PDB file of C-alpha atoms in Angstrom:
ATOM      1  CA  UNK A   1      -0.156   0.145  -0.434  1.00 81.00           C
ATOM      2  CA  UNK A   2       1.763   3.137  -1.205  1.00 93.00           C
ATOM      3  CA  UNK A   3       0.012   6.660  -1.151  1.00 95.00           C
ATOM      4  CA  UNK A   4       1.581   9.994  -3.572  1.00 96.00           C
ATOM      5  CA  UNK A   5       0.191  13.278  -3.338  1.00 96.00           C
ATOM      6  CA  UNK A   6       1.125  16.318  -4.224  1.00 96.00           C
ATOM      7  CA  UNK A   7       0.418  19.557  -4.384  1.00 96.00           C
ATOM      8  CA  UNK A   8       2.271  22.862  -5.025  1.00 97.00           C
ATOM      9  CA  UNK A   9      -0.155  23.284  -8.685  1.00 97.00           C
ATOM     10  CA  UNK A  10      -1.636  26.966  -9.489  1.00 98.00           C
ATOM     11  CA  UNK A  11      -2.447  29.676 -11.467  1.00 98.00           C
ATOM     12  CA  UNK A  12       1.417  31.606 -12.636  1.00 98.00           C
ATOM     13  CA  UNK A  13       2.036  34.298 -15.237  1.00 98.00           C
ATOM     14  CA  UNK A  14       4.625  33.362 -18.236  1.00 98.00           C
ATOM     15  CA  UNK A  15       7.790  33.790 -16.574  1.00 98.00           C
ATOM     16  CA  UNK A  16       6.809  33.218 -13.644  1.00 98.00           C
ATOM     17  CA  UNK A  17       8.171  29.969 -11.026  1.00 98.00           C
ATOM     18  CA  UNK A  18       6.350  27.180  -9.230  1.00 98.00           C
ATOM     19  CA  UNK A  19       7.390  24.477  -7.019  1.00 98.00           C
ATOM     20  CA  UNK A  20       5.400  20.940  -7.175  1.00 98.00           C
ATOM     21  CA  UNK A  21       6.197  18.451  -4.307  1.00 98.00           C
ATOM     22  CA  UNK A  22       5.167  14.828  -4.680  1.00 97.00           C
ATOM     23  CA  UNK A  23       5.945  12.986  -1.009  1.00 97.00           C
ATOM     24  CA  UNK A  24       5.313   8.506  -1.055  1.00 96.00           C
ATOM     25  CA  UNK A  25       4.366   7.404   1.737  1.00 96.00           C
ATOM     26  CA  UNK A  26       2.883   3.722   2.995  1.00 93.00           C
ATOM     27  CA  UNK A  27       5.457   0.693   2.408  1.00 90.00           C
ATOM     28  CA  UNK A  28       8.181  -0.729   0.520  1.00 93.00           C
ATOM     29  CA  UNK A  29      11.505  -1.144   0.782  1.00 91.00           C
ATOM     30  CA  UNK A  30      13.222   1.947  -1.627  1.00 93.00           C
ATOM     31  CA  UNK A  31      12.159   4.008  -4.196  1.00 95.00           C
ATOM     32  CA  UNK A  32      13.982   3.803  -7.389  1.00 95.00           C
ATOM     33  CA  UNK A  33      12.871   6.167  -9.710  1.00 97.00           C
ATOM     34  CA  UNK A  34      10.168   9.618  -9.299  1.00 97.00           C
ATOM     35  CA  UNK A  35       8.879  11.556 -12.398  1.00 97.00           C
ATOM     36  CA  UNK A  36       6.935  14.389 -13.195  1.00 98.00           C
ATOM     37  CA  UNK A  37       4.226  14.002 -16.078  1.00 98.00           C
ATOM     38  CA  UNK A  38       2.008  16.672 -17.589  1.00 98.00           C
ATOM     39  CA  UNK A  39      -1.229  15.533 -19.821  1.00 98.00           C
ATOM     40  CA  UNK A  40      -2.487  18.807 -21.290  1.00 97.00           C
ATOM     41  CA  UNK A  41      -6.698  19.185 -22.581  1.00 92.00           C
ATOM     42  CA  UNK A  42      -6.712  16.579 -25.797  1.00 94.00           C
ATOM     43  CA  UNK A  43      -3.144  15.377 -26.285  1.00 96.00           C
ATOM     44  CA  UNK A  44      -1.111  11.991 -23.630  1.00 97.00           C
ATOM     45  CA  UNK A  45      -0.075  11.577 -21.219  1.00 97.00           C
ATOM     46  CA  UNK A  46       4.203  12.438 -21.115  1.00 97.00           C
ATOM     47  CA  UNK A  47       7.144  12.666 -19.129  1.00 98.00           C
ATOM     48  CA  UNK A  48       8.395  15.641 -17.570  1.00 98.00           C
ATOM     49  CA  UNK A  49      11.364  15.194 -15.299  1.00 98.00           C
ATOM     50  CA  UNK A  50      12.772  11.872 -13.762  1.00 98.00           C
ATOM     51  CA  UNK A  51      15.584  11.207 -11.404  1.00 98.00           C
ATOM     52  CA  UNK A  52      16.201   7.973 -10.043  1.00 96.00           C
ATOM     53  CA  UNK A  53      17.868   6.386  -6.795  1.00 93.00           C
ATOM     54  CA  UNK A  54      21.247   7.538  -7.915  1.00 94.00           C
ATOM     55  CA  UNK A  55      19.858  10.981  -8.454  1.00 93.00           C
ATOM     56  CA  UNK A  56      20.438  10.267 -12.131  1.00 97.00           C
ATOM     57  CA  UNK A  57      18.159  12.633 -14.128  1.00 98.00           C
ATOM     58  CA  UNK A  58      16.345  13.309 -17.273  1.00 97.00           C
ATOM     59  CA  UNK A  59      14.120  16.153 -18.429  1.00 98.00           C
ATOM     60  CA  UNK A  60      11.924  16.214 -21.660  1.00 98.00           C
ATOM     61  CA  UNK A  61      13.530  18.889 -24.264  1.00 98.00           C
ATOM     62  CA  UNK A  62      10.901  21.320 -23.988  1.00 97.00           C
ATOM     63  CA  UNK A  63      11.526  22.048 -20.370  1.00 98.00           C
ATOM     64  CA  UNK A  64      15.160  21.737 -20.387  1.00 98.00           C
ATOM     65  CA  UNK A  65      17.035  24.694 -18.796  1.00 98.00           C
ATOM     66  CA  UNK A  66      13.591  25.890 -17.194  1.00 98.00           C
ATOM     67  CA  UNK A  67      12.611  22.912 -14.394  1.00 98.00           C
ATOM     68  CA  UNK A  68      14.876  21.099 -12.203  1.00 98.00           C
ATOM     69  CA  UNK A  69      13.954  18.061 -10.188  1.00 98.00           C
ATOM     70  CA  UNK A  70      15.358  16.759  -7.145  1.00 97.00           C
ATOM     71  CA  UNK A  71      14.277  14.093  -4.147  1.00 95.00           C
ATOM     72  CA  UNK A  72      14.434  13.898  -0.757  1.00 95.00           C
ATOM     73  CA  UNK A  73      15.000  11.176   0.359  1.00 91.00           C
ATOM     74  CA  UNK A  74      15.000  11.413   3.937  1.00 93.00           C
ATOM     75  CA  UNK A  75      11.199  12.327   3.719  1.00 95.00           C
ATOM     76  CA  UNK A  76      10.370  10.607   0.502  1.00 96.00           C
ATOM     77  CA  UNK A  77       9.646  13.400  -1.227  1.00 97.00           C
ATOM     78  CA  UNK A  78      10.520  14.560  -5.483  1.00 97.00           C
ATOM     79  CA  UNK A  79      10.411  18.701  -5.847  1.00 97.00           C
ATOM     80  CA  UNK A  80       9.836  20.032  -9.607  1.00 98.00           C
ATOM     81  CA  UNK A  81      10.978  23.534  -9.398  1.00 98.00           C
ATOM     82  CA  UNK A  82       9.788  25.131 -13.282  1.00 98.00           C
ATOM     83  CA  UNK A  83      10.789  28.135 -13.865  1.00 98.00           C
ATOM     84  CA  UNK A  84      10.435  30.302 -17.070  1.00 98.00           C
ATOM     85  CA  UNK A  85       6.964  29.186 -17.361  1.00 98.00           C
ATOM     86  CA  UNK A  86       4.981  29.145 -20.536  1.00 98.00           C
ATOM     87  CA  UNK A  87       1.708  28.838 -21.494  1.00 98.00           C
ATOM     88  CA  UNK A  88       2.454  25.305 -23.136  1.00 97.00           C
ATOM     89  CA  UNK A  89       3.180  24.083 -19.641  1.00 98.00           C
ATOM     90  CA  UNK A  90      -0.553  24.234 -18.888  1.00 98.00           C
ATOM     91  CA  UNK A  91      -1.585  21.232 -17.390  1.00 98.00           C
ATOM     92  CA  UNK A  92      -2.474  18.810 -15.477  1.00 98.00           C
ATOM     93  CA  UNK A  93       1.137  17.414 -13.199  1.00 98.00           C
ATOM     94  CA  UNK A  94       0.756  13.651 -11.964  1.00 98.00           C
ATOM     95  CA  UNK A  95       4.001  12.126 -10.016  1.00 98.00           C
ATOM     96  CA  UNK A  96       4.481   8.893 -10.190  1.00 98.00           C
ATOM     97  CA  UNK A  97       6.999   6.557  -7.430  1.00 97.00           C
ATOM     98  CA  UNK A  98       8.756   3.502  -8.334  1.00 97.00           C
ATOM     99  CA  UNK A  99       8.733   1.431  -5.334  1.00 96.00           C
ATOM    100  CA  UNK A 100      11.015  -1.698  -4.557  1.00 94.00           C
ATOM    101  CA  UNK A 101       8.936  -3.595  -2.423  1.00 88.00           C
ATOM    102  CA  UNK A 102      10.975  -7.187  -0.712  1.00 82.00           C
ATOM    103  CA  UNK A 103       8.036 -10.723  -0.096  1.00 82.00           C
ATOM    104  CA  UNK A 104       9.008 -14.032   0.575  1.00 87.00           C
ATOM    105  CA  UNK A 105       9.386 -13.968  -3.422  1.00 88.00           C
ATOM    106  CA  UNK A 106      11.442 -11.722  -3.724  1.00 89.00           C
ATOM    107  CA  UNK A 107      11.955  -8.286  -4.490  1.00 89.00           C
ATOM    108  CA  UNK A 108       9.818  -6.719  -7.040  1.00 92.00           C
ATOM    109  CA  UNK A 109       8.982  -2.900  -8.671  1.00 94.00           C
ATOM    110  CA  UNK A 110       5.831  -1.302  -8.508  1.00 94.00           C
ATOM    111  CA  UNK A 111       4.786   1.900  -9.296  1.00 96.00           C
ATOM    112  CA  UNK A 112       2.183   4.679  -8.362  1.00 97.00           C
ATOM    113  CA  UNK A 113       0.738   7.441  -9.311  1.00 97.00           C
ATOM    114  CA  UNK A 114      -0.888  10.863  -7.498  1.00 97.00           C
ATOM    115  CA  UNK A 115      -3.803  12.494  -7.991  1.00 97.00           C
ATOM    116  CA  UNK A 116      -2.581  15.394  -9.920  1.00 97.00           C
ATOM    117  CA  UNK A 117      -2.418  18.746  -9.311  1.00 97.00           C
ATOM    118  CA  UNK A 118      -2.793  21.790 -12.241  1.00 98.00           C
ATOM    119  CA  UNK A 119      -0.876  24.333 -13.239  1.00 98.00           C
ATOM    120  CA  UNK A 120      -2.322  26.988 -15.487  1.00 98.00           C
ATOM    121  CA  UNK A 121       0.176  29.617 -17.130  1.00 98.00           C
ATOM    122  CA  UNK A 122      -1.561  32.625 -18.390  1.00 97.00           C
ATOM    123  CA  UNK A 123      -0.147  35.069 -21.069  1.00 92.00           C
TER     124      UNK A 123
END
């Protein structure tokens, strides 16, 4: 049982900044990776940024240089710092957390989604 909760979305003017947070809780051995996705109306959900347990990051080309993903292992939290926001960044942003759980059958990995938080960038 793992719960993932996003926060920090809102309405911001173009050029502004927002910081999204994603807290994971529940039963797991470790978090292997955390990622932020977004989905705009009428479009497919896309990966925005990801970070591994080794703090290796990757970003969508559209956000490179503007967004930064980080994680705090002590609190099982990831952050997405969004700067220089553009209207095309408007979407529902979702946190995904990939966790490792150990059972009598061995380790297995499973990912969990948050409920999403709305980010709206006005021009």
